[in-house]
mmCIF file of C-alpha atoms and ligand atoms in Angstrom:
data_model
loop_
_atom_site.group_PDB
_atom_site.id
_atom_site.type_symbol
_atom_site.label_atom_id
_atom_site.label_comp_id
_atom_site.label_asym_id
_atom_site.label_seq_id
_atom_site.Cartn_x
_atom_site.Cartn_y
_atom_site.Cartn_z
ATOM 1 C CA MET A 1 119.575 98.452 123.146
ATOM 2 C CA HIS A 2 120.343 94.740 122.857
ATOM 3 C CA ILE A 3 119.364 92.122 120.272
ATOM 4 C CA LEU A 4 116.595 89.763 121.375
ATOM 5 C CA ILE A 5 115.963 87.856 118.126
ATOM 6 C CA PRO A 6 118.715 87.873 115.479
ATOM 7 C CA ALA A 7 117.812 88.447 111.825
ATOM 8 C CA ASP A 8 118.698 84.865 110.803
ATOM 9 C CA ASP A 9 116.323 83.402 113.390
ATOM 10 C CA ILE A 10 113.522 85.664 112.164
ATOM 11 C CA GLN A 11 114.094 84.675 108.544
ATOM 12 C CA ARG A 12 114.066 80.967 109.401
ATOM 13 C CA ARG A 13 110.850 81.253 111.428
ATOM 14 C CA VAL A 14 109.109 83.399 108.808
ATOM 15 C CA ARG A 15 109.844 80.739 106.150
ATOM 16 C CA GLU A 16 108.334 78.077 108.440
ATOM 17 C CA MET A 17 105.231 80.218 109.001
ATOM 18 C CA ALA A 18 104.881 80.833 105.257
ATOM 19 C CA ALA A 19 104.981 77.068 104.624
ATOM 20 C CA GLU A 20 102.290 76.484 107.284
ATOM 21 C CA ILE A 21 100.034 79.189 105.836
ATOM 22 C CA GLU A 22 100.441 77.786 102.323
ATOM 23 C CA ARG A 23 99.652 74.281 103.521
ATOM 24 C CA ASP A 24 96.419 75.545 105.149
ATOM 25 C CA HIS A 25 95.372 77.585 102.087
ATOM 26 C CA PRO A 26 95.714 75.392 98.986
ATOM 27 C CA ASP A 27 93.314 77.651 97.020
ATOM 28 C CA GLY A 28 95.356 80.786 97.705
ATOM 29 C CA VAL A 29 95.242 83.380 100.445
ATOM 30 C CA HIS A 30 94.316 87.039 100.866
ATOM 31 C CA MET A 31 96.694 88.609 103.378
ATOM 32 C CA ILE A 32 95.823 91.784 105.264
ATOM 33 C CA ALA A 33 98.679 93.579 106.973
ATOM 34 C CA VAL A 34 98.179 95.993 109.824
ATOM 35 C CA LEU A 35 100.186 99.166 109.193
ATOM 36 C CA LYS A 36 102.683 100.296 109.915
ATOM 37 C CA GLY A 37 104.440 97.676 112.027
ATOM 38 C CA ALA A 38 103.578 94.588 109.950
ATOM 39 C CA PHE A 39 104.996 95.843 106.640
ATOM 40 C CA VAL A 40 108.387 94.103 106.983
ATOM 41 C CA PHE A 41 106.869 90.832 108.225
ATOM 42 C CA LEU A 42 104.316 90.820 105.392
ATOM 43 C CA SER A 43 107.006 91.523 102.841
ATOM 44 C CA ASP A 44 109.167 88.567 103.922
ATOM 45 C CA LEU A 45 106.179 86.289 104.496
ATOM 46 C CA ALA A 46 104.672 86.967 101.065
ATOM 47 C CA ARG A 47 107.990 86.430 99.293
ATOM 48 C CA ALA A 48 108.348 83.040 100.972
ATOM 49 C CA MET A 49 104.958 81.940 99.558
ATOM 50 C CA PRO A 50 105.146 80.919 95.904
ATOM 51 C CA GLY A 51 101.393 80.112 95.647
ATOM 52 C CA ARG A 52 98.397 82.361 94.904
ATOM 53 C CA CYS A 53 98.457 85.348 97.232
ATOM 54 C CA SER A 54 96.859 88.801 97.231
ATOM 55 C CA LEU A 55 97.536 91.652 99.655
ATOM 56 C CA ASP A 56 95.697 94.522 101.282
ATOM 57 C CA PHE A 57 96.439 96.963 104.101
ATOM 58 C CA MET A 58 94.659 98.426 107.083
ATOM 59 C CA ALA A 59 95.801 101.017 109.571
ATOM 60 C CA VAL A 60 94.607 101.269 113.142
ATOM 61 C CA SER A 61 95.668 103.557 115.940
ATOM 62 C CA SER A 62 98.524 102.183 118.003
ATOM 63 C CA TYR A 63 101.039 103.244 120.615
ATOM 64 C CA GLY A 64 101.962 106.682 119.254
ATOM 65 C CA THR A 65 105.218 107.741 120.808
ATOM 66 C CA SER A 66 104.845 106.087 124.204
ATOM 67 C CA THR A 67 105.562 102.487 125.167
ATOM 68 C CA ARG A 68 102.192 101.864 126.790
ATOM 69 C CA SER A 69 98.943 100.834 125.142
ATOM 70 C CA SER A 70 96.067 103.286 125.383
ATOM 71 C CA GLY A 71 93.657 100.366 125.100
ATOM 72 C CA GLN A 72 91.721 102.358 122.526
ATOM 73 C CA VAL A 73 91.598 101.285 118.915
ATOM 74 C CA GLN A 74 90.600 103.439 115.970
ATOM 75 C CA LEU A 75 90.356 102.532 112.269
ATOM 76 C CA LEU A 76 92.567 104.934 110.299
ATOM 77 C CA LYS A 77 92.632 103.224 106.872
ATOM 78 C CA ASP A 78 90.193 100.626 105.598
ATOM 79 C CA LEU A 79 90.712 97.864 103.022
ATOM 80 C CA ASP A 80 90.519 98.422 99.264
ATOM 81 C CA SER A 81 88.412 95.310 98.545
ATOM 82 C CA GLY A 82 85.726 93.145 100.157
ATOM 83 C CA LEU A 83 86.301 89.816 101.909
ATOM 84 C CA GLU A 84 83.152 87.812 101.202
ATOM 85 C CA GLY A 85 83.932 84.122 100.678
ATOM 86 C CA ARG A 86 87.701 84.689 100.718
ATOM 87 C CA ASP A 87 90.395 82.892 102.700
ATOM 88 C CA VAL A 88 91.872 85.723 104.743
ATOM 89 C CA VAL A 89 94.931 85.915 106.987
ATOM 90 C CA ILE A 90 95.488 88.975 109.180
ATOM 91 C CA VAL A 91 99.223 89.725 109.388
ATOM 92 C CA GLU A 92 100.191 91.467 112.647
ATOM 93 C CA ASP A 93 103.556 92.469 114.037
ATOM 94 C CA ILE A 94 102.885 91.850 117.735
ATOM 95 C CA VAL A 95 100.014 90.898 120.041
ATOM 96 C CA ASP A 96 100.327 92.569 123.404
ATOM 97 C CA THR A 97 97.033 93.169 125.281
ATOM 98 C CA GLY A 98 95.194 91.683 122.268
ATOM 99 C CA LEU A 99 92.841 94.662 122.014
ATOM 100 C CA THR A 100 93.975 95.702 118.538
ATOM 101 C CA LEU A 101 93.712 92.205 117.114
ATOM 102 C CA ALA A 102 90.335 91.541 118.758
ATOM 103 C CA TYR A 103 89.028 94.720 117.115
ATOM 104 C CA MET A 104 90.459 93.752 113.712
ATOM 105 C CA GLN A 105 89.015 90.254 113.887
ATOM 106 C CA GLN A 106 85.607 91.587 114.876
ATOM 107 C CA ILE A 107 85.281 94.045 112.020
ATOM 108 C CA LEU A 108 86.755 91.666 109.419
ATOM 109 C CA ARG A 109 84.628 88.705 110.489
ATOM 110 C CA ALA A 110 81.555 90.872 109.897
ATOM 111 C CA ARG A 111 82.571 91.017 106.199
ATOM 112 C CA SER A 112 81.914 87.260 105.775
ATOM 113 C CA PRO A 113 85.277 85.766 104.747
ATOM 114 C CA ARG A 114 85.269 81.977 104.221
ATOM 115 C CA HIS A 115 88.085 81.641 106.760
ATOM 116 C CA LEU A 116 89.668 84.320 108.924
ATOM 117 C CA ARG A 117 93.014 83.365 110.438
ATOM 118 C CA THR A 118 95.758 85.416 112.066
ATOM 119 C CA ALA A 119 99.548 85.375 111.801
ATOM 120 C CA CYS A 120 101.608 87.310 114.354
ATOM 121 C CA LEU A 121 105.365 87.515 114.409
ATOM 122 C CA LEU A 122 105.536 88.197 118.159
ATOM 123 C CA SER A 123 103.290 87.562 121.131
ATOM 124 C CA LYS A 124 103.497 88.683 124.759
ATOM 125 C CA PRO A 125 101.154 86.170 126.451
ATOM 126 C CA SER A 126 101.660 87.616 129.944
ATOM 127 C CA ARG A 127 100.178 90.957 128.831
ATOM 128 C CA ARG A 128 96.925 89.634 127.358
ATOM 129 C CA GLN A 129 93.714 91.406 128.436
ATOM 130 C CA VAL A 130 91.343 89.718 125.986
ATOM 131 C CA ASP A 131 91.297 86.141 124.767
ATOM 132 C CA VAL A 132 92.108 86.387 121.074
ATOM 133 C CA ALA A 133 92.835 83.543 118.626
ATOM 134 C CA VAL A 134 96.225 83.527 116.894
ATOM 135 C CA ASP A 135 96.706 80.699 114.386
ATOM 136 C CA TYR A 136 100.371 81.296 113.512
ATOM 137 C CA THR A 137 102.790 82.753 116.080
ATOM 138 C CA GLY A 138 106.443 83.447 115.308
ATOM 139 C CA PHE A 139 107.943 83.936 118.783
ATOM 140 C CA GLU A 140 106.574 84.317 122.295
ATOM 141 C CA ILE A 141 108.459 86.985 124.269
ATOM 142 C CA GLU A 142 108.496 88.393 127.799
ATOM 143 C CA ASP A 143 106.829 91.639 128.813
ATOM 144 C CA GLN A 144 109.367 94.055 127.356
ATOM 145 C CA PHE A 145 109.178 96.785 124.742
ATOM 146 C CA VAL A 146 110.771 95.696 121.475
ATOM 147 C CA VAL A 147 111.738 97.488 118.270
ATOM 148 C CA GLY A 148 113.016 96.535 114.827
ATOM 149 C CA TYR A 149 111.752 94.426 111.910
ATOM 150 C CA GLY A 150 108.917 96.938 111.374
ATOM 151 C CA LEU A 151 108.348 97.851 115.031
ATOM 152 C CA ASP A 152 109.118 101.397 116.116
ATOM 153 C CA TYR A 153 109.756 103.635 119.045
ATOM 154 C CA ALA A 154 108.691 107.185 118.075
ATOM 155 C CA GLU A 155 108.893 106.128 114.371
ATOM 156 C CA GLN A 156 112.521 105.026 114.692
ATOM 157 C CA TYR A 157 114.119 101.537 114.402
ATOM 158 C CA ARG A 158 111.571 100.030 111.969
ATOM 159 C CA ASN A 159 114.455 99.409 109.557
ATOM 160 C CA LEU A 160 116.465 97.099 111.852
ATOM 161 C CA PRO A 161 116.659 93.519 110.480
ATOM 162 C CA HIS A 162 116.479 92.045 114.007
ATOM 163 C CA ILE A 163 114.243 92.474 117.066
ATOM 164 C CA ALA A 164 115.865 94.493 119.848
ATOM 165 C CA VAL A 165 114.926 95.542 123.379
ATOM 166 C CA LEU A 166 115.212 99.176 124.417
ATOM 167 C CA ASP A 167 117.125 99.194 127.711
HETATM 168 P P1 5GP B 1 97.706 95.467 121.675
HETATM 169 O O1 5GP B 1 96.444 96.068 121.163
HETATM 170 O O2 5GP B 1 97.787 93.974 121.488
HETATM 171 O O3 5GP B 1 97.991 95.871 123.096
HETATM 172 O O4 5GP B 1 98.892 96.135 120.903
HETATM 173 C C1 5GP B 1 99.122 95.895 119.584
HETATM 174 C C2 5GP B 1 99.964 96.972 118.966
HETATM 175 O O5 5GP B 1 100.740 97.675 119.949
HETATM 176 C C3 5GP B 1 100.960 96.373 118.021
HETATM 177 O O6 5GP B 1 100.412 96.227 116.730
HETATM 178 C C4 5GP B 1 102.096 97.376 118.079
HETATM 179 O O7 5GP B 1 101.850 98.413 117.172
HETATM 180 C C5 5GP B 1 102.037 97.915 119.492
HETATM 181 N N1 5GP B 1 102.995 97.234 120.384
HETATM 182 C C6 5GP B 1 102.715 96.346 121.358
HETATM 183 N N2 5GP B 1 103.838 95.932 121.973
HETATM 184 C C7 5GP B 1 104.855 96.576 121.356
HETATM 185 C C8 5GP B 1 106.279 96.545 121.523
HETATM 186 O O8 5GP B 1 106.877 95.854 122.362
HETATM 187 N N3 5GP B 1 106.986 97.354 120.677
HETATM 188 C C9 5GP B 1 106.399 98.135 119.737
HETATM 189 N N4 5GP B 1 107.202 98.882 118.971
HETATM 190 N N5 5GP B 1 105.077 98.185 119.562
HETATM 191 C C10 5GP B 1 104.311 97.402 120.359
#
């Protein structure tokens, strides 16, 4: 395993993203994190935003224990509250094929938020299978499997403060 993005770089970029999100949401923001991978990103992002901010969580099916996407998305846990008229930001760990995010955006848009935007810490543009809008991107990376800062391999490594590549 080697470090791809050091913890300090992540912290700096997350603070920049938090400032951008706050600037775009002067009336406050409702942030929806996609479990489990986005929990660390959400936690740092939310703490860098001193303004009005509420949180909710969703869980969708993901990679399981392999490093390849199944391409199938399933809703495992829904939100606790409705979105009508609210300024919503989806908080995702990583956009790979884009299938998960496209699914999330589709079902959340149907709940009539005032705005629906998306913040992703990492993006692998070369892997994209569907064209999906991401308003705030932390880092673009190559096509490689990464762990740390919430991201796992077989439920391990989520606790690392940096992003690492499994060799
Ligand atoms: P997509 O639907 O865009 O192909 O995949 C999105 C989900 O796949 C992410 O939320 C994440 O759970 C998982 N994923 C994609 N790439 C990686 C990666 O490099 N490392 C890890 N740990 N998970 C990934």
